[in-house]
Amino acid sequence: MKILVINSGSSSVKYELFDMDTGTGLAEGQIEAIGTDTTFLAHIQGKKKIKIPIVAKDHTTAINEVLAVLTTSESSIINNKDEISAVGHRIVHGGEFFTEPVIVNDEVKRNLENCYDIAPLHTTHHVKGILAIEKLLPKAPQVLVFDTAFHKTIPEYAFLYALPYKYYQRFGIRKYGFHGISNQYISERLSQIVNIPLEKLKIINCHLGNGSSITAVNYGKAVDTSMGFTPLEGLIMGTRCGDIDPSIPMHLMARESLKPSDIQAILNNQSGVLGITGISSDMRSIIKKSEEGDGRAKLAINMFCYRAKKYISSYIGVLNGCDYIIFSAGIGERSPLIRKKILSELDSFGIILDDDKNSGCISCEGEISSEKSKIKIFVIPTNEAIVIAKQTKKLIDSSIKNM
Ligand code: ADP
């Protein structure tokens, strides 16, 4: 059974084709800058990497190019697009409505409208991907896998904001949490590696990429997470501010005569480590600048690490102790420096890194804590696409059984 996983963003489509009989990825890639004159398709198949300039005016033409490279290029992996048995989509926001993966049908499409209200930007782009597949692969069932679903177990006292309750009732204003698919992968992978059931583990997951979040997982269930109603809350990120005093936006609006859309852009696209350094949102560039003596770059790193340390420390309290801390995503997987800074001076909690293991682990999978560390520390490269492919297969298999 071949399953195509699609992550459809505003101007990009990421894809990965899996052979689910063996559970292996056959090819992956992405198309960026959809709708512009500089669109290209970057395709990876084993050790082979190709970059093809394409014309993709919209998501349908872009996904058509993906199917073309999978079927007709010299490296074609399938002979015919009909070999794709099903398509799994990553959906960022399922609101309170979607707490499990679902097979797309008319009712699901109607109910996605609930998510337009709370996450209009993400939902619009996901829907473009769904409609494109409907046109291009009309026989393939489509499954939606939601990033918010992993956080459905967060209790009400942790997910509610102390606003008038009517806003939760009317508009669904509450913490939802994101990076759920990544959380699921790294939690389950840790359980496999240490050979202890998830139901017996207290874990703190640190997903640190362009977007970053930390999640407390108590015996397999998310109990709190740093992102909130949107991915803006919590940690300091590449361009997002994370936690701030909620009165700051109103103050800025008054001082600079700004509109809500200006504030939205400042908090989402001009803040975070980019806002502090004025140089870049990319942690690699910031580390380099800091090593060259740039004071603001150093400050941004200190702020990023301090905020992460605060969340980890508070989640140790939330969990009443913790067995494992996992680092994942671009920064978490590849930056020994950031991991070391985040976990510095936490030895009173029994958190002690092994410096050699830590510095030797760049995109590795394994333990980086000292033998003396009570809380064990792991790096686990995330793999959201395989989770989506597995959930898609599971749902399709059970729907066939129930027919
Ligand atoms: P996204 O949230 O877009 O999926 P990623 O998980 O790919 O992001 O993470 C991107 C971030 O990881 C960027 O800030 C990038 O600079 C950072 N990163 C990648 N490699 C390294 C590295 N070797 N050291 C420090 N940061 C890194």
Tab-separated table of C-alpha atoms and ligand atoms in Angstrom:
chain	number	residue	atom	x	y	z
A	1	MET	CA	0.000	0.000	0.000
A	2	LYS	CA	1.496	3.342	-1.108
A	3	ILE	CA	0.481	6.420	0.863
A	4	LEU	CA	1.254	9.992	-0.111
A	5	VAL	CA	1.589	12.462	2.759
A	6	ILE	CA	0.900	16.098	1.947
A	7	ASN	CA	1.615	19.198	4.011
A	8	SER	CA	-0.018	22.055	2.190
A	9	GLY	CA	1.037	25.551	3.290
A	10	SER	CA	0.350	29.064	2.016
A	11	SER	CA	2.803	28.975	-0.894
A	12	SER	CA	4.405	25.575	-0.428
A	13	VAL	CA	3.593	21.890	-0.604
A	14	LYS	CA	5.733	19.281	1.166
A	15	TYR	CA	5.248	15.624	0.281
A	16	GLU	CA	6.506	12.163	1.123
A	17	LEU	CA	5.549	8.867	-0.481
A	18	PHE	CA	5.565	5.773	1.749
A	19	ASP	CA	5.395	2.086	1.038
A	20	MET	CA	3.331	1.048	4.046
A	21	ASP	CA	3.861	-2.682	3.413
A	22	THR	CA	7.451	-2.106	4.529
A	23	GLY	CA	6.897	1.170	6.432
A	24	THR	CA	9.600	2.915	4.401
A	25	GLY	CA	9.750	6.344	2.802
A	26	LEU	CA	10.307	6.089	-0.965
A	27	ALA	CA	10.713	9.751	-1.895
A	28	GLU	CA	10.089	13.190	-0.479
A	29	GLY	CA	10.347	16.800	-1.448
A	30	GLN	CA	8.777	20.182	-1.579
A	31	ILE	CA	7.551	22.873	-3.883
A	32	GLU	CA	8.053	26.448	-2.777
A	33	ALA	CA	6.953	29.860	-4.002
A	34	ILE	CA	3.720	28.578	-5.565
A	35	GLY	CA	2.062	31.301	-7.621
A	36	THR	CA	5.340	33.096	-8.436
A	37	ASP	CA	7.719	32.937	-11.410
A	38	THR	CA	10.455	31.234	-9.402
A	39	THR	CA	8.720	28.030	-8.413
A	40	PHE	CA	10.831	24.894	-8.239
A	41	LEU	CA	10.423	21.340	-7.076
A	42	ALA	CA	13.129	19.896	-4.812
A	43	HIS	CA	12.879	16.113	-4.864
A	44	ILE	CA	14.852	13.599	-2.788
A	45	GLN	CA	14.940	9.913	-3.583
A	46	GLY	CA	17.506	7.934	-1.621
A	47	LYS	CA	20.814	9.689	-2.197
A	48	LYS	CA	19.584	11.421	-5.327
A	49	LYS	CA	18.512	15.070	-5.009
A	50	ILE	CA	17.014	16.940	-7.953
A	51	LYS	CA	15.749	20.476	-8.328
A	52	ILE	CA	13.384	21.153	-11.213
A	53	PRO	CA	12.068	24.588	-12.206
A	54	ILE	CA	8.310	24.278	-12.678
A	55	VAL	CA	5.274	26.387	-13.414
A	56	ALA	CA	2.818	26.107	-10.531
A	57	LYS	CA	0.204	28.809	-10.479
A	58	ASP	CA	-1.719	27.133	-7.654
A	59	HIS	CA	-1.758	24.107	-5.350
A	60	THR	CA	-3.430	21.849	-7.944
A	61	THR	CA	-0.768	22.469	-10.595
A	62	ALA	CA	1.928	22.098	-7.915
A	63	ILE	CA	0.634	18.711	-6.734
A	64	ASN	CA	0.255	17.633	-10.362
A	65	GLU	CA	4.010	18.260	-10.718
A	66	VAL	CA	4.644	16.107	-7.640
A	67	LEU	CA	2.663	13.254	-9.218
A	68	ALA	CA	4.598	13.781	-12.458
A	69	VAL	CA	7.981	13.475	-10.760
A	70	LEU	CA	6.829	10.365	-8.909
A	71	THR	CA	5.528	8.670	-12.055
A	72	THR	CA	7.311	9.943	-15.130
A	73	SER	CA	10.776	11.187	-14.245
A	74	GLU	CA	13.795	9.018	-14.996
A	75	SER	CA	13.696	8.057	-11.338
A	76	SER	CA	9.977	7.280	-11.354
A	77	ILE	CA	9.002	5.389	-8.255
A	78	ILE	CA	5.527	4.344	-9.297
A	79	ASN	CA	4.311	3.598	-12.801
A	80	ASN	CA	0.929	5.156	-12.401
A	81	LYS	CA	-0.584	7.651	-9.987
A	82	ASP	CA	-3.380	5.165	-9.284
A	83	GLU	CA	-0.810	3.122	-7.333
A	84	ILE	CA	-1.261	5.700	-4.574
A	85	SER	CA	-3.871	4.031	-2.375
A	86	ALA	CA	-4.536	6.949	-0.042
A	87	VAL	CA	-3.396	10.451	0.860
A	88	GLY	CA	-2.780	11.718	4.400
A	89	HIS	CA	-2.805	15.460	5.103
A	90	ARG	CA	-1.199	17.288	7.978
A	91	ILE	CA	-3.801	19.713	9.345
A	92	VAL	CA	-2.559	22.251	11.859
A	93	HIS	CA	-5.815	23.155	13.604
A	94	GLY	CA	-8.708	20.815	14.292
A	95	GLY	CA	-10.279	22.982	16.987
A	96	GLU	CA	-12.423	21.082	19.487
A	97	PHE	CA	-14.242	19.421	16.635
A	98	PHE	CA	-11.535	17.109	15.300
A	99	THR	CA	-9.729	15.174	18.011
A	100	GLU	CA	-8.958	12.065	15.916
A	101	PRO	CA	-7.899	11.505	12.294
A	102	VAL	CA	-10.842	11.451	9.869
A	103	ILE	CA	-11.539	10.288	6.315
A	104	VAL	CA	-12.558	13.230	4.131
A	105	ASN	CA	-16.214	13.310	3.104
A	106	ASP	CA	-18.734	16.094	2.545
A	107	GLU	CA	-19.584	16.327	6.240
A	108	VAL	CA	-15.903	16.605	7.206
A	109	LYS	CA	-15.417	19.336	4.623
A	110	ARG	CA	-18.397	21.208	6.065
A	111	ASN	CA	-17.070	20.796	9.596
A	112	LEU	CA	-13.681	22.125	8.567
A	113	GLU	CA	-15.505	25.431	8.341
A	114	ASN	CA	-15.472	25.476	12.174
A	115	CYS	CA	-11.699	25.627	11.905
A	116	TYR	CA	-11.809	28.545	9.452
A	117	ASP	CA	-13.068	30.654	12.341
A	118	ILE	CA	-10.154	29.943	14.642
A	119	ALA	CA	-7.346	29.290	12.146
A	120	PRO	CA	-8.336	30.908	8.847
A	121	LEU	CA	-4.811	31.099	7.415
A	122	HIS	CA	-3.788	27.493	7.967
A	123	THR	CA	-7.180	25.991	7.138
A	124	THR	CA	-7.483	27.795	3.795
A	125	HIS	CA	-4.174	26.342	2.579
A	126	HIS	CA	-4.951	22.837	3.812
A	127	VAL	CA	-8.290	22.906	2.007
A	128	LYS	CA	-6.497	23.838	-1.232
A	129	GLY	CA	-4.432	20.654	-0.863
A	130	ILE	CA	-7.513	18.517	-0.191
A	131	LEU	CA	-9.366	19.899	-3.233
A	132	ALA	CA	-6.295	19.431	-5.425
A	133	ILE	CA	-6.067	15.741	-4.494
A	134	GLU	CA	-9.801	15.316	-5.102
A	135	LYS	CA	-9.228	16.510	-8.660
A	136	LEU	CA	-5.949	14.716	-9.359
A	137	LEU	CA	-6.504	11.422	-7.510
A	138	PRO	CA	-10.301	11.087	-7.391
A	139	LYS	CA	-10.154	7.413	-6.374
A	140	ALA	CA	-7.767	7.852	-3.429
A	141	PRO	CA	-9.379	8.295	-0.004
A	142	GLN	CA	-7.972	11.218	1.953
A	143	VAL	CA	-7.298	11.246	5.683
A	144	LEU	CA	-6.793	14.360	7.816
A	145	VAL	CA	-4.386	14.131	10.761
A	146	PHE	CA	-4.545	17.058	13.183
A	147	ASP	CA	-1.677	18.677	15.061
A	148	THR	CA	-4.020	19.808	17.816
A	149	ALA	CA	-5.421	16.296	18.467
A	150	PHE	CA	-2.525	15.129	20.660
A	151	HIS	CA	-3.400	17.876	23.139
A	152	LYS	CA	-7.055	16.848	23.577
A	153	THR	CA	-6.202	15.404	27.018
A	154	ILE	CA	-5.094	18.759	28.466
A	155	PRO	CA	-7.512	19.446	31.360
A	156	GLU	CA	-9.908	22.384	31.317
A	157	TYR	CA	-8.114	24.231	34.127
A	158	ALA	CA	-4.967	24.214	31.984
A	159	PHE	CA	-6.514	24.989	28.586
A	160	LEU	CA	-8.853	27.837	29.612
A	161	TYR	CA	-7.762	31.471	29.680
A	162	ALA	CA	-9.103	33.605	32.539
A	163	LEU	CA	-11.239	35.677	30.169
A	164	PRO	CA	-15.050	35.982	30.416
A	165	TYR	CA	-16.214	32.370	29.982
A	166	LYS	CA	-18.661	33.406	27.243
A	167	TYR	CA	-15.728	33.878	24.828
A	168	TYR	CA	-14.812	30.240	25.186
A	169	GLN	CA	-18.447	29.274	24.627
A	170	ARG	CA	-19.003	31.641	21.713
A	171	PHE	CA	-15.695	31.650	19.896
A	172	GLY	CA	-13.805	28.611	21.218
A	173	ILE	CA	-11.101	30.796	22.744
A	174	ARG	CA	-8.838	28.401	24.665
A	175	LYS	CA	-5.417	26.814	24.450
A	176	TYR	CA	-5.275	24.163	21.697
A	177	GLY	CA	-1.559	23.414	21.399
A	178	PHE	CA	0.374	22.509	18.240
A	179	HIS	CA	3.233	20.229	17.079
A	180	GLY	CA	1.024	17.344	18.242
A	181	ILE	CA	2.074	14.970	15.470
A	182	SER	CA	5.742	15.539	16.330
A	183	ASN	CA	4.951	15.043	20.025
A	184	GLN	CA	3.291	11.748	19.238
A	185	TYR	CA	6.252	10.533	17.194
A	186	ILE	CA	8.982	11.418	19.690
A	187	SER	CA	7.026	10.153	22.730
A	188	GLU	CA	6.303	6.796	21.080
A	189	ARG	CA	9.856	6.527	19.747
A	190	LEU	CA	11.292	7.157	23.231
A	191	SER	CA	9.049	4.466	24.641
A	192	GLN	CA	10.406	2.046	22.002
A	193	ILE	CA	14.038	3.031	22.623
A	194	VAL	CA	13.900	2.672	26.414
A	195	ASN	CA	11.494	-0.251	26.168
A	196	ILE	CA	9.045	1.152	28.718
A	197	PRO	CA	5.337	1.616	27.894
A	198	LEU	CA	4.324	5.223	27.316
A	199	GLU	CA	1.700	4.812	30.047
A	200	LYS	CA	4.527	4.528	32.586
A	201	LEU	CA	6.526	7.588	31.503
A	202	LYS	CA	6.539	11.248	32.456
A	203	ILE	CA	8.102	13.149	29.562
A	204	ILE	CA	8.825	16.763	28.672
A	205	ASN	CA	9.047	17.194	24.886
A	206	CYS	CA	11.031	20.168	23.562
A	207	HIS	CA	10.187	20.708	19.877
A	208	LEU	CA	12.561	23.550	18.993
A	209	GLY	CA	12.466	24.688	15.365
A	210	ASN	CA	11.408	27.897	13.630
A	211	GLY	CA	8.236	27.396	15.603
A	212	SER	CA	8.961	26.005	19.069
A	213	SER	CA	6.888	24.456	21.813
A	214	ILE	CA	7.341	22.415	24.976
A	215	THR	CA	4.785	19.840	26.093
A	216	ALA	CA	4.300	17.939	29.352
A	217	VAL	CA	3.205	14.338	28.718
A	218	ASN	CA	1.956	12.443	31.752
A	219	TYR	CA	1.785	8.681	31.282
A	220	GLY	CA	1.161	9.075	27.545
A	221	LYS	CA	-1.264	12.005	27.785
A	222	ALA	CA	-0.519	15.664	27.094
A	223	VAL	CA	-1.357	17.682	30.216
A	224	ASP	CA	-0.003	21.084	29.208
A	225	THR	CA	1.778	22.712	26.292
A	226	SER	CA	3.376	26.092	25.691
A	227	MET	CA	1.561	27.094	22.485
A	228	GLY	CA	-1.993	28.285	22.923
A	229	PHE	CA	-5.015	29.481	20.957
A	230	THR	CA	-2.536	30.005	18.121
A	231	PRO	CA	1.145	29.038	17.741
A	232	LEU	CA	2.101	32.523	18.999
A	233	GLU	CA	2.053	31.750	22.726
A	234	GLY	CA	4.864	30.316	24.805
A	235	LEU	CA	8.508	30.119	23.796
A	236	ILE	CA	10.495	32.769	21.967
A	237	MET	CA	10.648	31.605	18.335
A	238	GLY	CA	12.271	32.563	15.035
A	239	THR	CA	9.884	35.443	14.358
A	240	ARG	CA	7.154	34.970	17.006
A	241	CYS	CA	7.299	36.704	20.366
A	242	GLY	CA	5.840	33.940	22.558
A	243	ASP	CA	4.530	35.041	25.975
A	244	ILE	CA	4.181	38.788	26.475
A	245	ASP	CA	2.043	40.988	28.694
A	246	PRO	CA	-1.325	41.043	26.831
A	247	SER	CA	-1.608	44.819	27.265
A	248	ILE	CA	1.470	45.485	25.089
A	249	PRO	CA	-0.403	45.199	21.744
A	250	MET	CA	-2.995	47.792	22.853
A	251	HIS	CA	-0.244	50.091	24.067
A	252	LEU	CA	1.606	49.824	20.742
A	253	MET	CA	-1.595	50.321	18.766
A	254	ALA	CA	-2.226	53.589	20.615
A	255	ARG	CA	1.390	54.804	20.436
A	256	GLU	CA	1.998	54.043	16.766
A	257	SER	CA	-1.577	54.222	15.407
A	258	LEU	CA	-1.423	50.598	14.361
A	259	LYS	CA	-4.232	48.403	13.045
A	260	PRO	CA	-4.873	44.853	14.363
A	261	SER	CA	-3.262	43.484	11.167
A	262	ASP	CA	-0.094	45.523	11.877
A	263	ILE	CA	0.089	44.080	15.386
A	264	GLN	CA	-0.512	40.595	14.002
A	265	ALA	CA	2.459	41.069	11.657
A	266	ILE	CA	4.710	42.466	14.410
A	267	LEU	CA	3.992	39.656	16.877
A	268	ASN	CA	4.091	36.833	14.314
A	269	ASN	CA	6.666	37.917	11.729
A	270	GLN	CA	8.921	40.606	13.180
A	271	SER	CA	9.502	39.433	16.757
A	272	GLY	CA	11.246	36.471	18.386
A	273	VAL	CA	14.998	36.137	17.870
A	274	LEU	CA	14.640	38.121	14.608
A	275	GLY	CA	13.109	41.019	16.525
A	276	ILE	CA	15.834	41.017	19.171
A	277	THR	CA	18.820	40.629	16.838
A	278	GLY	CA	17.503	42.512	13.827
A	279	ILE	CA	19.674	40.055	11.870
A	280	SER	CA	17.910	36.783	11.298
A	281	SER	CA	15.288	34.335	12.469
A	282	ASP	CA	17.694	31.488	11.758
A	283	MET	CA	19.358	30.120	14.878
A	284	ARG	CA	22.482	29.047	12.961
A	285	SER	CA	23.147	32.635	11.834
A	286	ILE	CA	22.463	33.951	15.328
A	287	ILE	CA	24.896	31.486	16.921
A	288	LYS	CA	27.534	32.491	14.351
A	289	LYS	CA	26.984	36.199	15.007
A	290	SER	CA	27.131	35.612	18.757
A	291	GLU	CA	30.450	33.781	18.364
A	292	GLU	CA	31.711	36.801	16.425
A	293	GLY	CA	30.871	38.965	19.450
A	294	ASP	CA	27.480	40.415	18.486
A	295	GLY	CA	25.828	41.433	21.767
A	296	ARG	CA	22.219	41.247	20.574
A	297	ALA	CA	22.758	37.791	19.115
A	298	LYS	CA	24.104	36.672	22.493
A	299	LEU	CA	21.122	38.282	24.210
A	300	ALA	CA	18.631	36.562	21.864
A	301	ILE	CA	20.207	33.171	22.605
A	302	ASN	CA	20.074	33.851	26.341
A	303	MET	CA	16.417	34.909	26.098
A	304	PHE	CA	15.493	31.869	23.963
A	305	CYS	CA	17.169	29.459	26.388
A	306	TYR	CA	15.887	31.136	29.536
A	307	ARG	CA	12.265	30.956	28.331
A	308	ALA	CA	12.651	27.271	27.453
A	309	LYS	CA	14.228	26.572	30.856
A	310	LYS	CA	11.289	28.291	32.590
A	311	TYR	CA	8.788	26.049	30.774
A	312	ILE	CA	10.766	22.882	31.472
A	313	SER	CA	11.038	23.783	35.163
A	314	SER	CA	7.344	24.550	35.487
A	315	TYR	CA	6.381	21.327	33.702
A	316	ILE	CA	8.478	19.309	36.146
A	317	GLY	CA	6.111	20.761	38.739
A	318	VAL	CA	3.025	20.106	36.576
A	319	LEU	CA	4.080	16.467	36.180
A	320	ASN	CA	5.196	16.148	39.816
A	321	GLY	CA	8.562	14.893	38.576
A	322	CYS	CA	9.775	13.802	35.186
A	323	ASP	CA	11.610	10.773	33.795
A	324	TYR	CA	12.736	12.005	30.379
A	325	ILE	CA	13.343	15.248	28.501
A	326	ILE	CA	13.390	14.963	24.697
A	327	PHE	CA	14.893	17.504	22.288
A	328	SER	CA	13.649	17.522	18.706
A	329	ALA	CA	13.234	19.635	15.498
A	330	GLY	CA	15.919	21.804	13.805
A	331	ILE	CA	17.403	23.503	16.873
A	332	GLY	CA	16.655	20.716	19.366
A	333	GLU	CA	18.193	18.049	17.144
A	334	ARG	CA	21.223	19.982	15.948
A	335	SER	CA	22.382	22.502	18.507
A	336	PRO	CA	24.414	21.146	21.447
A	337	LEU	CA	25.030	24.754	22.516
A	338	ILE	CA	21.338	25.602	22.882
A	339	ARG	CA	20.573	22.296	24.656
A	340	LYS	CA	23.404	22.915	27.096
A	341	LYS	CA	22.313	26.483	27.821
A	342	ILE	CA	18.674	25.476	28.350
A	343	LEU	CA	19.600	22.723	30.788
A	344	SER	CA	22.325	24.625	32.646
A	345	GLU	CA	21.945	24.897	36.418
A	346	LEU	CA	19.074	22.469	36.645
A	347	ASP	CA	21.115	19.937	38.614
A	348	SER	CA	18.914	20.547	41.672
A	349	PHE	CA	16.157	18.822	39.632
A	350	GLY	CA	18.554	15.966	38.827
A	351	ILE	CA	19.206	17.177	35.268
A	352	ILE	CA	22.843	16.681	34.262
A	353	LEU	CA	24.054	16.604	30.642
A	354	ASP	CA	27.001	14.515	29.490
A	355	ASP	CA	28.992	17.204	27.655
A	356	ASP	CA	30.716	14.775	25.291
A	357	LYS	CA	27.528	12.954	24.362
A	358	ASN	CA	25.742	16.270	23.916
A	359	SER	CA	28.367	17.832	21.673
A	360	GLY	CA	28.701	14.598	19.689
A	361	CYS	CA	24.970	14.450	18.996
A	362	ILE	CA	23.972	16.450	15.939
A	363	SER	CA	20.880	14.947	14.345
A	364	CYS	CA	21.646	11.718	16.178
A	365	GLU	CA	19.089	9.642	18.011
A	366	GLY	CA	20.141	8.832	21.540
A	367	GLU	CA	20.797	9.724	25.145
A	368	ILE	CA	22.862	12.787	26.044
A	369	SER	CA	22.520	12.768	29.841
A	370	SER	CA	25.207	11.858	32.349
A	371	GLU	CA	24.902	8.594	34.258
A	372	LYS	CA	24.303	10.733	37.363
A	373	SER	CA	21.281	12.463	35.811
A	374	LYS	CA	18.021	11.458	37.523
A	375	ILE	CA	16.027	12.805	34.592
A	376	LYS	CA	17.306	11.246	31.367
A	377	ILE	CA	17.812	13.480	28.351
A	378	PHE	CA	17.367	12.288	24.769
A	379	VAL	CA	17.637	13.721	21.273
A	380	ILE	CA	15.089	12.201	18.889
A	381	PRO	CA	14.811	13.525	15.314
A	382	THR	CA	11.133	14.022	14.640
A	383	ASN	CA	9.252	12.340	11.785
A	384	GLU	CA	5.779	13.744	11.393
A	385	ALA	CA	5.203	12.247	7.938
A	386	ILE	CA	5.483	8.624	9.119
A	387	VAL	CA	2.919	9.298	11.868
A	388	ILE	CA	0.507	10.710	9.259
A	389	ALA	CA	1.128	7.757	6.932
A	390	LYS	CA	0.531	5.233	9.735
A	391	GLN	CA	-2.632	6.945	10.940
A	392	THR	CA	-3.881	7.121	7.352
A	393	LYS	CA	-3.266	3.408	6.826
A	394	LYS	CA	-4.899	2.521	10.155
A	395	LEU	CA	-8.049	4.464	9.348
A	396	ILE	CA	-8.304	3.175	5.779
A	397	ASP	CA	-7.733	-0.436	6.926
A	398	SER	CA	-10.417	-0.187	9.608
A	399	SER	CA	-12.897	1.472	7.233
A	400	ILE	CA	-12.375	-1.381	4.737
A	401	LYS	CA	-12.913	-3.927	7.547
A	402	ASN	CA	-16.149	-2.212	8.604
A	403	MET	CA	-17.575	-2.088	5.085
B	1	ADP	P1	10.334	24.382	11.133
B	1	ADP	O1	9.657	24.864	12.382
B	1	ADP	O2	10.257	25.353	9.994
B	1	ADP	O3	10.001	22.951	10.750
B	1	ADP	P2	12.973	23.309	11.677
B	1	ADP	O4	12.567	22.249	12.618
B	1	ADP	O5	13.501	22.911	10.349
B	1	ADP	O6	11.873	24.415	11.508
B	1	ADP	O7	14.099	24.203	12.422
B	1	ADP	C1	14.630	25.322	11.825
B	1	ADP	C2	15.557	25.981	12.836
B	1	ADP	O8	16.606	25.071	13.176
B	1	ADP	C3	16.232	27.232	12.284
B	1	ADP	O9	16.260	28.249	13.270
B	1	ADP	C4	17.642	26.750	12.012
B	1	ADP	O10	18.590	27.773	12.113
B	1	ADP	C5	17.829	25.776	13.165
B	1	ADP	N1	18.964	24.900	12.932
B	1	ADP	C6	19.164	24.013	11.945
B	1	ADP	N2	20.388	23.453	12.054
B	1	ADP	C7	20.977	24.007	13.149
B	1	ADP	C8	22.234	23.861	13.799
B	1	ADP	N3	23.152	23.029	13.347
B	1	ADP	N4	22.475	24.616	14.907
B	1	ADP	C9	21.548	25.488	15.371
B	1	ADP	N5	20.345	25.649	14.814
B	1	ADP	C10	20.067	24.942	13.717
